[in-house]
Short mmCIF file of C-alpha atoms and ligand atoms in Angstrom, two decimals:
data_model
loop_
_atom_site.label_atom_id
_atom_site.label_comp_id
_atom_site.label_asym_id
_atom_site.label_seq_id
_atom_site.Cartn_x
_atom_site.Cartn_y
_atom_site.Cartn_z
CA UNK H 3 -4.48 36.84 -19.44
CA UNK H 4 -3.06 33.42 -18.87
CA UNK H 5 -2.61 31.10 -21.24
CA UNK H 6 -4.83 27.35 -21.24
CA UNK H 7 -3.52 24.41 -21.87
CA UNK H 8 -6.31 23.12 -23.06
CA UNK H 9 -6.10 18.87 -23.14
CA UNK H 10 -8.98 18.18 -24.21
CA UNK H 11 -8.64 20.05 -27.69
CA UNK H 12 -5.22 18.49 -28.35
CA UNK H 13 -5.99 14.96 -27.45
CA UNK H 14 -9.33 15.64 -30.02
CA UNK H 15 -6.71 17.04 -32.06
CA UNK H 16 -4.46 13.90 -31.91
CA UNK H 17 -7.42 11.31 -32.22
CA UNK H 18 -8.24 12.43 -36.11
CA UNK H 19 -4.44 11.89 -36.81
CA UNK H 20 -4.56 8.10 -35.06
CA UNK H 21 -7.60 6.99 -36.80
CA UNK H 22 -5.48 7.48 -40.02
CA UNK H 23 -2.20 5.98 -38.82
CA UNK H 24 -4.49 3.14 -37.56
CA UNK H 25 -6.12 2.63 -40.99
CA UNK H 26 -2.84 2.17 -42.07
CA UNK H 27 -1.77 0.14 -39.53
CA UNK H 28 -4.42 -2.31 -40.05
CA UNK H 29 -4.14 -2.46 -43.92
CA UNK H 30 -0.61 -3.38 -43.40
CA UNK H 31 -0.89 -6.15 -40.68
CA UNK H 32 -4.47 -7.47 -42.71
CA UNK H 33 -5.74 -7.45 -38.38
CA UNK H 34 -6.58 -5.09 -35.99
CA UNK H 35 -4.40 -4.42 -32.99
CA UNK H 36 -5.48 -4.48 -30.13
CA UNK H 37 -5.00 -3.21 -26.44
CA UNK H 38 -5.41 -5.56 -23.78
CA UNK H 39 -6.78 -3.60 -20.60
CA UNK H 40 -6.71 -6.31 -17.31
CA UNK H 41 -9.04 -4.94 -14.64
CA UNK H 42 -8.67 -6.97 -11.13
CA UNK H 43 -11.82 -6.47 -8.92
CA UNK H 44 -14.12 -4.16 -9.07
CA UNK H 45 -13.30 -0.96 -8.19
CA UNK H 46 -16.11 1.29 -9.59
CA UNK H 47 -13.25 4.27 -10.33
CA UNK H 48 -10.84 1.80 -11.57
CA UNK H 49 -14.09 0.28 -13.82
CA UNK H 50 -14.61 3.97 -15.55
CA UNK H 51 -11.21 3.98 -16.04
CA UNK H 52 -10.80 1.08 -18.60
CA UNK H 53 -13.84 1.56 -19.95
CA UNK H 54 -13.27 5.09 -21.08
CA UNK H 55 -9.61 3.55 -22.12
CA UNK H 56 -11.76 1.08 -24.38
CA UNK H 57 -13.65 3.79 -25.59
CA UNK H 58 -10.97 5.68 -27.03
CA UNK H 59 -9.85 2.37 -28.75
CA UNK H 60 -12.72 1.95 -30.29
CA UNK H 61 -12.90 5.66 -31.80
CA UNK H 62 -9.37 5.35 -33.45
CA UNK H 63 -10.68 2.15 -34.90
CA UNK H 64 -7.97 0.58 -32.67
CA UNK H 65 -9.19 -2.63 -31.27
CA UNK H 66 -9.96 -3.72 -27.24
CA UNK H 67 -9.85 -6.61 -24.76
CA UNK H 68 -10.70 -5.74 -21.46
CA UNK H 69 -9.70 -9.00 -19.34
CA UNK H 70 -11.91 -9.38 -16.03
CA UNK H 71 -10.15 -10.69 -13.00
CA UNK H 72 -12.02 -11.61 -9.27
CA UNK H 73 -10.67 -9.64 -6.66
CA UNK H 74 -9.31 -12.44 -5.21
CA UNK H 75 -6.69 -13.55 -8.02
CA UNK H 76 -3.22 -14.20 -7.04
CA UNK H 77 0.20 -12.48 -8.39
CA UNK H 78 0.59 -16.37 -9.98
CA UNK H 79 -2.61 -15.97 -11.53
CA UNK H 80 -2.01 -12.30 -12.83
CA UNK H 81 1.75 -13.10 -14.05
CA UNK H 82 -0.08 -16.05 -15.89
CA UNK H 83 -2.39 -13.54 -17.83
CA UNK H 84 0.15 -10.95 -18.36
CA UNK H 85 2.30 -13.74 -20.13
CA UNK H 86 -0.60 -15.19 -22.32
CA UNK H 87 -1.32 -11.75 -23.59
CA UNK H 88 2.83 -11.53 -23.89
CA UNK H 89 2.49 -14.02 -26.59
CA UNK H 90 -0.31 -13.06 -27.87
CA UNK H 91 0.73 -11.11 -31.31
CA UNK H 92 -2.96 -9.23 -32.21
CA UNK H 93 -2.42 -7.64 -28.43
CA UNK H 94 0.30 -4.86 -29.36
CA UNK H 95 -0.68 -2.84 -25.70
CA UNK H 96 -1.13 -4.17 -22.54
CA UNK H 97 -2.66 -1.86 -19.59
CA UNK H 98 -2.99 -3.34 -15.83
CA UNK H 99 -5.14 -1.27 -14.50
CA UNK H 100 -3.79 -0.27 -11.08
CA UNK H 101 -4.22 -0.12 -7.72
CA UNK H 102 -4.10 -4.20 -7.73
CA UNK H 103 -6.17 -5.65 -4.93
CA UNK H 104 -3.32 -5.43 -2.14
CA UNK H 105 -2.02 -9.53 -1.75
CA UNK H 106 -0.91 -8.95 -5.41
CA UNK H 107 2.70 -7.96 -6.06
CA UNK H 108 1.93 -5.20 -8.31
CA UNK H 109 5.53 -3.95 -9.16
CA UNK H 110 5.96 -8.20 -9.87
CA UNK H 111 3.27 -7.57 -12.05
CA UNK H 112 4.21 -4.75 -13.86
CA UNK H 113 7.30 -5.93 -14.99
CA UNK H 114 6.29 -8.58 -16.29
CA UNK H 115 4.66 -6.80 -18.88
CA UNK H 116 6.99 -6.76 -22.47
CA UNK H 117 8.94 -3.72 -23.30
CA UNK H 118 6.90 -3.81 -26.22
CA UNK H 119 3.68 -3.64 -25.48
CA UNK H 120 4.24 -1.58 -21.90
CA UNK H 121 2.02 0.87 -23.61
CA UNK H 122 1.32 2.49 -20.07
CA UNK H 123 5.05 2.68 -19.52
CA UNK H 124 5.16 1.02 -15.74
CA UNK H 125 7.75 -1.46 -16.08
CA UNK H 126 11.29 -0.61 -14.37
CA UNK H 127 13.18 -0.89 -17.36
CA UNK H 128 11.08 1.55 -19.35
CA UNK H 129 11.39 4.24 -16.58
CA UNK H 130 15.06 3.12 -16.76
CA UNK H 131 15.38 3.81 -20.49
CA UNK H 132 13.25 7.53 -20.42
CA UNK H 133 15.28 8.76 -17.35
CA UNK H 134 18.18 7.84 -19.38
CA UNK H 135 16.98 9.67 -22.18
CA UNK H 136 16.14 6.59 -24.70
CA UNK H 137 13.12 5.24 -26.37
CA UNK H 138 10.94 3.95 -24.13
CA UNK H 139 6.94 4.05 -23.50
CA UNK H 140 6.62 6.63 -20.97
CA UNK H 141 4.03 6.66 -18.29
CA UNK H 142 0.73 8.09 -19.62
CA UNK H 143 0.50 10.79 -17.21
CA UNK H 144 3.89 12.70 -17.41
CA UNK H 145 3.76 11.68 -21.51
CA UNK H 146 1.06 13.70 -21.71
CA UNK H 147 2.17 16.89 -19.60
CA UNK H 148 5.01 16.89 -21.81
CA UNK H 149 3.12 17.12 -24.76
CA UNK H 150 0.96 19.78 -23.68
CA UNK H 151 3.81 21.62 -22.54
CA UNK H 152 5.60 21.45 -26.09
CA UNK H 153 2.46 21.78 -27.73
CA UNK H 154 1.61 25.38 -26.41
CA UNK H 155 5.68 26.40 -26.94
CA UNK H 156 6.43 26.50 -22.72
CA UNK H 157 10.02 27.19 -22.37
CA UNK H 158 11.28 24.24 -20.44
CA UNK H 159 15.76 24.55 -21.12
CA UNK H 160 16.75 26.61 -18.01
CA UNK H 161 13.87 26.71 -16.09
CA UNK H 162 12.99 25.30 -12.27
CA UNK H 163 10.39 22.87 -11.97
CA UNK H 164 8.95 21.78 -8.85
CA UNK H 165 7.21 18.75 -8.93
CA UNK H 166 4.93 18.09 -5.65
CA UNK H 167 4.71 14.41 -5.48
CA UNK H 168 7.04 11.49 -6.51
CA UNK H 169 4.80 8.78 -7.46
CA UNK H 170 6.34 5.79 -9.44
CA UNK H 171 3.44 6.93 -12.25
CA UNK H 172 3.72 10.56 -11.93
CA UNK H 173 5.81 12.27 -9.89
CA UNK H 174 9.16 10.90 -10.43
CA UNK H 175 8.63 10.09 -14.01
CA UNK H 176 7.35 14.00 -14.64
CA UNK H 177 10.28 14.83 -12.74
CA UNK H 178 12.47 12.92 -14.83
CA UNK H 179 11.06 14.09 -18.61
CA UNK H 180 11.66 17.56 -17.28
CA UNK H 181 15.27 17.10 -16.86
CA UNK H 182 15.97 15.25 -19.72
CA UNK H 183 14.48 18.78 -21.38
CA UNK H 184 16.91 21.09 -19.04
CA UNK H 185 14.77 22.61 -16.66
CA UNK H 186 16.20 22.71 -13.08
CA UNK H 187 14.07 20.17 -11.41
CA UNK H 188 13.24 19.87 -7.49
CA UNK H 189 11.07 17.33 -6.15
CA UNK H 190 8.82 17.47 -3.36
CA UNK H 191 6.43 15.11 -1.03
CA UNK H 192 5.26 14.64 2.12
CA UNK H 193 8.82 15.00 4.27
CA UNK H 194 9.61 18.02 2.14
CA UNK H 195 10.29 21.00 4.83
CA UNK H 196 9.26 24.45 3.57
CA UNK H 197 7.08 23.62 0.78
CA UNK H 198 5.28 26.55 0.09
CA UNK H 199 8.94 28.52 0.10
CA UNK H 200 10.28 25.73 -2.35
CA UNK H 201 7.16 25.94 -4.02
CA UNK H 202 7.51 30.21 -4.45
CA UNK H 203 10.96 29.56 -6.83
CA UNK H 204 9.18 27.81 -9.23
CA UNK H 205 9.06 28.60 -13.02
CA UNK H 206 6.90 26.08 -13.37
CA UNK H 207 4.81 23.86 -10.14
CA UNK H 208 3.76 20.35 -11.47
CA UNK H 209 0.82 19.10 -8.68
CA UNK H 210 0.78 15.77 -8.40
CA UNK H 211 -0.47 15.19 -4.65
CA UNK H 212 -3.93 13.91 -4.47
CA UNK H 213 -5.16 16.40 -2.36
CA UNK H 214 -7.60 19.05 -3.59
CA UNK H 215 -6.41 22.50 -4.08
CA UNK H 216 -3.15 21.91 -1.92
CA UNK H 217 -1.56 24.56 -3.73
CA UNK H 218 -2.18 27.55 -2.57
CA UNK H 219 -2.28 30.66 -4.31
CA UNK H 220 0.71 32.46 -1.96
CA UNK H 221 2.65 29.76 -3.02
CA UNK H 222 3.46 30.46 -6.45
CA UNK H 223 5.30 33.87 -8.28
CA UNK H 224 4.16 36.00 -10.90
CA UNK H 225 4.47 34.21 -13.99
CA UNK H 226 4.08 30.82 -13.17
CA UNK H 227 3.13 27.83 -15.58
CA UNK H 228 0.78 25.87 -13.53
CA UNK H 229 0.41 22.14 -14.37
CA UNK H 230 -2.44 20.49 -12.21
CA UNK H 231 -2.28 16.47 -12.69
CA UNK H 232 -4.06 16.42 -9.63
CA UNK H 233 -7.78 14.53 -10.12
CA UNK H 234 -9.77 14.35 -6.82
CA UNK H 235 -13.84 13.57 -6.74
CA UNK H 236 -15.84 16.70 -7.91
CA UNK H 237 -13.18 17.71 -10.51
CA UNK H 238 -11.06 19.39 -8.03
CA UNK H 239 -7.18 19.74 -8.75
CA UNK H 240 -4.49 20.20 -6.67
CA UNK H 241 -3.55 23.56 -7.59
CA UNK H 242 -6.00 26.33 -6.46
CA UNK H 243 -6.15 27.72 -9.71
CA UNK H 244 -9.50 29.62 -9.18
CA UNK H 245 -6.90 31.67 -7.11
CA UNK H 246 -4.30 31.59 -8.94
CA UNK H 247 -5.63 32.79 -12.77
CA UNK H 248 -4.37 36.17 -12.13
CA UNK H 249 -1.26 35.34 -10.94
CA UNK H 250 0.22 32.60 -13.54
CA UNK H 251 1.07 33.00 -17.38
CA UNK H 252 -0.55 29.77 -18.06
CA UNK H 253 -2.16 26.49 -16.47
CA UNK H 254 -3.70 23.03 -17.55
CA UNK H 255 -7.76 23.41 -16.33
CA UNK H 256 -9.27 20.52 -14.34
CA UNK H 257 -11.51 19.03 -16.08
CA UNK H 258 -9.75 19.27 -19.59
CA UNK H 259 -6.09 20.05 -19.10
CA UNK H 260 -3.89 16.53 -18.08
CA UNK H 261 -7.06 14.01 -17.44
CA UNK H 262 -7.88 13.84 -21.21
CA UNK H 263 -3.74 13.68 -22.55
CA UNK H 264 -3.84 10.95 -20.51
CA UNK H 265 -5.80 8.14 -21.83
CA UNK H 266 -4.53 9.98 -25.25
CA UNK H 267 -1.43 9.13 -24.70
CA UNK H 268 -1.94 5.58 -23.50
CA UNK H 269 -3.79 5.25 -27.11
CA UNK H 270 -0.66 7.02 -29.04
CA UNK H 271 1.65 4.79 -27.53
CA UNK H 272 -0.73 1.72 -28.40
CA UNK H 273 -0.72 2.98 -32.07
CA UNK H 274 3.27 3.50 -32.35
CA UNK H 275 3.77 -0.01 -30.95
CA UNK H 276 1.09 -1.37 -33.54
CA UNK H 277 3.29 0.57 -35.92
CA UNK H 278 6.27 -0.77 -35.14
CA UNK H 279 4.85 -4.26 -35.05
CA UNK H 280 3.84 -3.65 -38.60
CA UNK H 281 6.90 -1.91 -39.78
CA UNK H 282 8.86 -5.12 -38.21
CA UNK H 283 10.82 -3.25 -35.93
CA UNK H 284 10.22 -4.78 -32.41
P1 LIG J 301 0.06 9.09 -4.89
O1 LIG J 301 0.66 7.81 -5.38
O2 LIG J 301 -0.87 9.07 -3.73
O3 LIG J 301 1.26 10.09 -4.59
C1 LIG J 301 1.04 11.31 -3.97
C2 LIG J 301 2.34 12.01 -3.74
O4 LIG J 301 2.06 13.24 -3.08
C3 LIG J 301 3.32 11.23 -2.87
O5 LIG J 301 4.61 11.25 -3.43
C4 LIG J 301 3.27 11.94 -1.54
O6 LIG J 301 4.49 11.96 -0.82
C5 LIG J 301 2.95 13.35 -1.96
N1 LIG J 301 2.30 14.08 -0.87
C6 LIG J 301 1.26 13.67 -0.11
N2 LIG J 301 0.99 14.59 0.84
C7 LIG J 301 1.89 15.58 0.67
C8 LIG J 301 2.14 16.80 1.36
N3 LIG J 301 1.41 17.18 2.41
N4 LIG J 301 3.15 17.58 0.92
C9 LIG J 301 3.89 17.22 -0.13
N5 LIG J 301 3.71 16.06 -0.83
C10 LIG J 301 2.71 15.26 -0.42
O7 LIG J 301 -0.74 9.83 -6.05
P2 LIG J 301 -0.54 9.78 -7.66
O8 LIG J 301 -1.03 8.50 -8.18
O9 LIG J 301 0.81 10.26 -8.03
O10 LIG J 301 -1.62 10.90 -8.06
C11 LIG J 301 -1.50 12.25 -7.67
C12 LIG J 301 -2.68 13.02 -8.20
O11 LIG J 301 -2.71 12.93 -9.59
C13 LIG J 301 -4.05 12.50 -7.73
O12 LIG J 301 -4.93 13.61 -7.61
C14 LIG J 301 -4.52 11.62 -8.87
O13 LIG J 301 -5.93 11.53 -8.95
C15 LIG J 301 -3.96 12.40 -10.02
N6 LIG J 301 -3.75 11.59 -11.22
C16 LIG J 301 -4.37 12.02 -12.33
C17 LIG J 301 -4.23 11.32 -13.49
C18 LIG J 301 -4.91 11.82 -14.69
O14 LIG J 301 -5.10 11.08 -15.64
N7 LIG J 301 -5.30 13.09 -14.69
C19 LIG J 301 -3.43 10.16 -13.54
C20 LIG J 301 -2.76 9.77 -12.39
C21 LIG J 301 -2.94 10.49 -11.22
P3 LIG J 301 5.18 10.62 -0.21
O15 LIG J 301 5.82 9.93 -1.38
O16 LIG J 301 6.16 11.14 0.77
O17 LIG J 301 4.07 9.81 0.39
#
């Protein structure tokens, strides 16, 4: 029988443990922190998104300030809010929801956003500093996949990954974590010759594609850990894991595996920067 990695329990799990570190949080700064989510048009995925991020914000007793721009703001504009919430010392986390209507300079954007508070772990220098093995916020995504992965005990040290995508918020970083913890890591995307052969000497197949159940069942070995960040409409992953149960030692589920250690680990990395704003240490 394989194995779940079940997301939704641990980030459940991880939620009673933030409300207390919040408490604390908030007793020692007298305020309470907040995360600063900036939503640019109006996207009706990208609207559930921050919502549900504000949400769990409010259930950790963590505070929220969702910032509403018109579709047609500028980068100038955007780099203006980014810096006012910069300064702004209550704001410990700052989110830009993404994609960015497209005349905005997005990447501009995201670094512009303060080591500190790059919660979401987009800015260049934080993927700089986690590729290189030092603290950094990580992208919320792979941040989550490696938690689940520790959580449940998967042996990482000596084993191949293949990632299937390369995404500046997923792929690459995933790819990334995963070699700092010793597997073997190959990378894949749309150029990539041979996949499903690539794809067949996995230990463990990351999907990160955006296409629903690209990975096929004859794709994978015996064994297999099967982690399926994929999220397409209908609550369809990547992976074909209907298919692929029998084969595989253990997989994330969509709905419930990666989607909800997502947004949990946007709010974890909210509350350790609220930490370390209390405990001084920016
Ligand atoms: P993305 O930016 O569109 O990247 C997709 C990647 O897949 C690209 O690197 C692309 O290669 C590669 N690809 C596309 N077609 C391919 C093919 N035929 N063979 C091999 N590789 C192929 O997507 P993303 O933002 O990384 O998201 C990927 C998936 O994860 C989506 O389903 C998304 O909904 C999901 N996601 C889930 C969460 C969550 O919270 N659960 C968060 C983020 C994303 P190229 O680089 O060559 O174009």
């Amino acid at each position: 029988m394989a194995l779940v990695l079940n997301g939704k329990l641990l980030a459940q799990a991880t939620e009673e443990d933030l409300k207390i570190r919040v408490e604390k949080v908030k007793e020692k700064l007298g305020y309470t922190p907040v995360l600063a989510t900036i939503l640019v048009g109006d996207n009706p995925a990208s609207v559930t998104y921050v919502n549900m991020k504000a949400k769990a914000c409010e259930r950790i007793g963590m505070g929220s300030q969702i910032v509403r721009l018109a579709e047609t703001t500028t980068t100038q504009e955007l780099l203006d809010v980014i810096d006012t919430l910069n300064n702004d010392v209550k704001v410990c986390g700052i989110l830009l929801q993404h994609p960015v209507p497209k005349q905005i300079d997005e990447r501009a954007c995201f670094d512009r956003i303060l080591l500190s508070k790059d919660v979401d772990g987009v800015n260049s220098q934080s993927y700089g500093l986690m590729s290189m093995g030092r603290d950094a916020y990580v992208s919320a995504t792979p941040f989550g996949i490696m938690r689940i992965l520790k959580h449940y005990g998967i042996e990482l040290a000596g084993k191949h990954a293949v990632v299937v995508g390369r995404s500046a918020i997923l792929g690459k970083p995933v790819a990334m974590l995963l070699l700092n913890e010793n597997c073997t890591v190959t990378i894949c995307h749309s150029k990539t010759k041979n996949l499903p052969d690539i794809v067949r000497t996995a230990d463990i197949v990351v999907g990160a594609v955006g296409k629903p159940k690209f990975i096929q069942s004859d794709w994978v070995k015996d064994g297999v850990v099967l982690v399926d960040a994929g999220y397409n409409p209908g609550n369809i992953g990547d992976i074909d894991l209907e298919n692929c149960i029998n084969k595989c030692s253990a997989y994330t589920p969509v709905p419930g595996g990666v989607g909800p250690m997502t947004i949990n680990s946007l709010i974890l990395q909210t509350v350790m920067s609220a930490e370390k704003l209390a405990n001084d240490e920016r």
